[in-house]
Short mmCIF file of C-alpha atoms and ligand atoms in Angstrom, two decimals:
data_model
loop_
_atom_site.label_atom_id
_atom_site.label_comp_id
_atom_site.label_asym_id
_atom_site.label_seq_id
_atom_site.Cartn_x
_atom_site.Cartn_y
_atom_site.Cartn_z
CA MET A 1 11.52 4.53 41.57
CA ILE A 2 13.48 6.32 38.91
CA PHE A 3 11.11 6.71 35.97
CA GLU A 4 11.77 8.40 32.64
CA HIS A 5 9.80 8.35 29.42
CA ARG A 6 10.59 9.80 26.01
CA ALA A 7 8.78 10.05 22.69
CA VAL A 8 9.91 11.43 19.34
CA PRO A 9 8.42 11.78 15.84
CA PRO A 10 7.11 10.25 13.69
CA PHE A 11 5.38 7.73 15.96
CA TYR A 12 5.54 9.55 19.32
CA LYS A 13 5.84 6.14 20.90
CA ASN A 14 6.73 6.09 24.59
CA GLY A 15 10.03 4.48 25.52
CA PHE A 16 10.85 4.02 29.19
CA VAL A 17 13.76 3.84 31.60
CA LEU A 18 12.97 2.43 35.05
CA GLY A 19 15.53 2.29 37.82
CA CYS A 20 15.94 1.40 41.47
CA GLU A 21 16.89 4.45 43.50
CA ASP A 22 18.83 2.29 45.98
CA THR A 23 20.84 -0.08 43.79
CA ARG A 24 20.90 1.92 40.52
CA GLU A 25 19.91 -1.15 38.57
CA GLY A 26 17.48 -0.45 35.76
CA ILE A 27 15.67 -1.63 32.67
CA ILE A 28 14.83 -0.11 29.30
CA ILE A 29 11.40 -0.74 27.82
CA ASP A 30 10.48 -0.48 24.12
CA PRO A 31 13.46 1.48 22.78
CA GLY A 32 12.40 2.99 19.44
CA ASP A 33 13.55 6.09 17.57
CA GLU A 34 14.03 7.82 20.96
CA VAL A 35 16.70 5.30 22.03
CA ASP A 36 19.43 7.96 22.35
CA GLU A 37 17.26 9.96 24.75
CA LEU A 38 16.59 6.84 26.81
CA LEU A 39 20.28 5.94 26.97
CA ASP A 40 21.10 9.54 28.00
CA ALA A 41 18.50 9.36 30.77
CA ALA A 42 19.94 6.08 32.03
CA THR A 43 23.43 7.60 32.08
CA GLN A 44 22.25 10.76 33.86
CA HIS A 45 20.75 8.64 36.63
CA GLY A 46 23.89 6.50 36.83
CA LEU A 47 21.88 3.38 36.07
CA SER A 48 23.29 -0.02 35.27
CA ILE A 49 20.73 -1.35 32.79
CA LYS A 50 20.03 -5.07 33.18
CA ALA A 51 17.63 -5.82 30.34
CA ILE A 52 15.75 -4.54 27.31
CA LEU A 53 12.08 -5.48 27.68
CA LEU A 54 9.62 -5.27 24.79
CA THR A 55 5.86 -4.97 25.26
CA HIS A 56 5.41 -6.15 21.67
CA ALA A 57 7.23 -6.09 18.35
CA HIS A 58 5.60 -3.43 16.19
CA LEU A 59 8.31 -1.43 14.50
CA ASP A 60 7.78 1.79 16.47
CA HIS A 61 8.60 -0.13 19.67
CA ILE A 62 11.75 -1.86 18.46
CA THR A 63 13.68 0.39 16.04
CA GLY A 64 16.08 1.32 18.84
CA VAL A 65 16.72 -2.19 20.11
CA GLY A 66 19.88 -2.68 18.04
CA LYS A 67 21.42 0.56 19.31
CA ALA A 68 20.46 -0.24 22.90
CA LYS A 69 21.93 -3.73 22.59
CA ARG A 70 25.20 -2.39 21.13
CA VAL A 71 25.60 0.15 23.92
CA LEU A 72 24.35 -1.93 26.86
CA ASN A 73 25.05 -5.53 25.82
CA VAL A 74 22.15 -6.88 27.90
CA PRO A 75 19.48 -9.45 26.98
CA ILE A 76 16.50 -8.55 24.81
CA TRP A 77 13.19 -9.96 26.07
CA LEU A 78 10.01 -10.47 24.04
CA HIS A 79 6.95 -12.71 24.06
CA ARG A 80 7.50 -15.65 21.72
CA ASP A 81 4.24 -15.04 19.84
CA ASP A 82 5.55 -11.70 18.54
CA ASN A 83 8.84 -13.05 17.22
CA PHE A 84 7.45 -13.23 13.67
CA LEU A 85 6.78 -9.48 13.83
CA TYR A 86 10.20 -8.84 15.34
CA GLU A 87 11.98 -10.80 12.65
CA GLY A 88 9.79 -9.12 10.03
CA VAL A 89 10.61 -5.57 11.09
CA VAL A 90 12.06 -4.69 7.66
CA GLN A 91 8.75 -5.71 6.04
CA GLN A 92 6.82 -3.79 8.72
CA GLY A 93 8.80 -0.72 7.69
CA GLN A 94 7.91 -1.27 4.05
CA MET A 95 4.20 -1.21 5.00
CA PHE A 96 4.74 2.31 6.31
CA GLY A 97 7.13 3.33 3.52
CA LEU A 98 10.05 3.40 5.97
CA ALA A 99 13.53 1.91 5.65
CA VAL A 100 14.08 0.03 8.91
CA ASP A 101 17.20 -1.93 9.83
CA PRO A 102 16.87 -5.54 10.98
CA GLN A 103 17.30 -5.85 14.75
CA PRO A 104 19.54 -8.24 16.69
CA PRO A 105 17.87 -11.54 17.69
CA VAL A 106 15.79 -11.81 20.84
CA ASP A 107 17.79 -13.39 23.68
CA ASP A 108 14.99 -14.54 25.98
CA PHE A 109 11.29 -15.12 25.59
CA PHE A 110 8.97 -14.25 28.46
CA ASP A 111 8.13 -17.54 30.11
CA GLY A 112 5.08 -17.46 32.30
CA GLU A 113 4.98 -14.42 34.54
CA GLY A 114 8.63 -13.87 35.31
CA PRO A 115 9.52 -12.31 37.61
CA LEU A 116 12.31 -10.14 36.37
CA ALA A 117 13.95 -7.76 38.77
CA PHE A 118 15.91 -4.51 38.90
CA GLY A 119 17.15 -3.63 42.35
CA ARG A 120 14.21 -3.69 44.75
CA TYR A 121 11.63 -3.73 41.98
CA ARG A 122 9.94 -6.68 40.34
CA VAL A 123 8.45 -6.94 36.86
CA ARG A 124 5.69 -9.45 36.34
CA VAL A 125 4.77 -10.21 32.72
CA LEU A 126 1.14 -10.79 31.78
CA HIS A 127 0.22 -11.94 28.29
CA THR A 128 -2.32 -9.52 26.80
CA PRO A 129 -2.81 -10.47 23.13
CA GLY A 130 -5.23 -8.80 20.74
CA HIS A 131 -3.33 -5.78 19.41
CA CYS A 132 -0.81 -8.41 18.30
CA PRO A 133 -0.35 -12.06 19.32
CA GLY A 134 2.57 -11.54 21.71
CA GLY A 135 1.58 -8.33 23.45
CA VAL A 136 2.35 -8.22 27.16
CA CYS A 137 1.62 -5.97 30.11
CA LEU A 138 4.53 -5.29 32.46
CA VAL A 139 3.48 -5.04 36.10
CA VAL A 140 6.07 -3.15 38.14
CA THR A 141 5.99 -3.47 41.91
CA LYS A 142 8.37 -2.65 44.72
CA ASP A 143 9.68 -5.52 46.80
CA THR A 144 8.10 -4.79 50.19
CA LYS A 145 9.97 -7.39 52.24
CA GLU A 146 12.59 -4.93 53.46
CA ALA A 147 10.05 -2.20 54.04
CA LYS A 148 8.07 -4.45 56.40
CA ASP A 149 11.14 -5.09 58.50
CA THR A 150 11.83 -1.45 59.16
CA LYS A 151 10.55 -0.06 62.43
CA GLU A 152 9.20 3.13 60.95
CA PRO A 153 5.97 4.46 62.46
CA LYS A 154 2.84 3.78 60.48
CA GLU A 155 1.91 7.46 60.17
CA PRO A 156 0.74 8.28 56.66
CA LYS A 157 3.76 9.57 54.82
CA GLU A 158 3.80 12.12 52.07
CA PRO A 159 4.17 10.17 48.85
CA LYS A 160 7.58 10.90 47.43
CA GLU A 161 6.28 10.82 43.89
CA PRO A 162 2.85 10.78 42.28
CA LYS A 163 3.35 7.35 40.71
CA GLU A 164 2.00 4.83 43.20
CA LEU A 165 2.85 1.21 42.56
CA PRO A 166 1.98 -1.19 41.05
CA MET A 167 2.40 0.49 37.73
CA LEU A 168 1.31 -1.06 34.46
CA ILE A 169 3.17 -0.61 31.20
CA VAL A 170 0.69 -1.92 28.68
CA GLY A 171 2.17 -1.26 25.25
CA ASP A 172 -0.55 -0.57 22.69
CA THR A 173 -3.24 -2.69 24.36
CA LEU A 174 -5.00 0.19 26.14
CA PHE A 175 -4.72 3.97 25.76
CA ALA A 176 -6.19 6.91 27.63
CA GLY A 177 -9.65 7.00 26.06
CA SER A 178 -8.93 4.41 23.41
CA ILE A 179 -7.73 0.88 22.70
CA GLY A 180 -5.12 -0.63 20.41
CA ARG A 181 -5.77 -1.14 16.72
CA THR A 182 -6.48 -4.70 15.64
CA ASP A 183 -6.12 -4.39 11.86
CA LEU A 184 -2.42 -5.29 11.74
CA PRO A 185 -1.19 -8.90 11.27
CA GLY A 186 -2.29 -11.11 14.15
CA GLY A 187 -4.62 -8.51 15.64
CA ASP A 188 -8.06 -9.52 16.93
CA MET A 189 -10.66 -7.25 18.52
CA GLU A 190 -12.41 -9.89 20.62
CA THR A 191 -9.08 -11.07 22.01
CA LEU A 192 -8.02 -7.49 22.75
CA LEU A 193 -11.20 -6.71 24.68
CA ARG A 194 -10.82 -9.94 26.66
CA SER A 195 -7.21 -9.04 27.55
CA ILE A 196 -8.28 -5.61 28.79
CA ARG A 197 -11.30 -6.82 30.74
CA ASP A 198 -9.82 -10.01 32.20
CA VAL A 199 -6.21 -8.97 32.77
CA LEU A 200 -5.90 -5.17 32.98
CA PHE A 201 -9.24 -4.51 34.67
CA SER A 202 -8.37 -6.99 37.42
CA PHE A 203 -6.12 -4.25 38.87
CA PRO A 204 -7.43 -1.65 41.32
CA ASP A 205 -8.89 1.60 40.02
CA GLU A 206 -5.97 3.72 41.21
CA THR A 207 -3.40 1.66 39.27
CA VAL A 208 -1.41 3.94 36.96
CA VAL A 209 -1.25 2.84 33.34
CA TRP A 210 1.43 3.91 30.91
CA SER A 211 0.58 3.18 27.30
CA GLY A 212 2.78 2.95 24.25
CA HIS A 213 1.52 6.31 23.01
CA GLY A 214 0.16 9.41 24.72
CA GLU A 215 -0.42 10.34 28.32
CA PRO A 216 -0.72 8.04 31.34
CA THR A 217 -4.13 7.11 32.71
CA THR A 218 -5.53 4.88 35.45
CA ILE A 219 -7.47 1.64 35.39
CA GLY A 220 -10.42 3.32 37.09
CA ARG A 221 -10.60 6.16 34.61
CA GLU A 222 -10.61 3.78 31.66
CA ARG A 223 -13.09 1.47 33.36
CA ARG A 224 -15.48 4.40 33.82
CA THR A 225 -14.94 6.52 30.71
CA ASN A 226 -13.24 4.62 27.89
CA PRO A 227 -15.82 4.62 25.08
CA PHE A 228 -14.62 1.24 23.80
CA LEU A 229 -15.12 -0.45 27.17
CA ILE A 230 -18.14 1.04 28.94
ZN1 ZN B 1 1.71 -1.66 18.40
ZN1 ZN B 2 2.93 1.60 19.04
#
């Protein structure tokens, strides 16, 4: 999988470009102030971006949506329960003393679990509220149907890249060594902990987790060492 992430000040929020190495179809996730870097990465990989997916609608995750939409002209996806935050992005900015432009309307709301697709990859959408009402976790897996049909020997192969699938992109629900804040509108600690324990911790220990801020981690590491969850 083609995988790029970028973060810029002041929020150092991770934005992502994911692409299929075979078909060159891709998606952009959470374009914020680093949207130009994400668009450059997509161009450098020759990707045809199919969708803009949002893990949630806090301003740091959506300030680049308008630019991405203008350049790519592809649908914007969000969970319905975060649309009030999305439409209130100007007011969110005022809370932080920032002038933020309104963003173009959401085109599609996540309905159930998807799936969305880019090339040979699938994105399943799991609702993980708590940090905000419409937070979601994006579960990225490779479509294995073709792989099963190939007659390749079953010898263990060197992994081409360190990122084994499925991969979770969890927004601000869970961080390496921490959890999302719950003091913003619609946040709720009990709900957040339930989302992490019931939804995220149902994945195997080795599952790689990319959060909205900071470095990647794994489900197992957080299960064992996260001070908010042990
Ligand atoms: Zn957030
Ligand atoms: Zn954030």
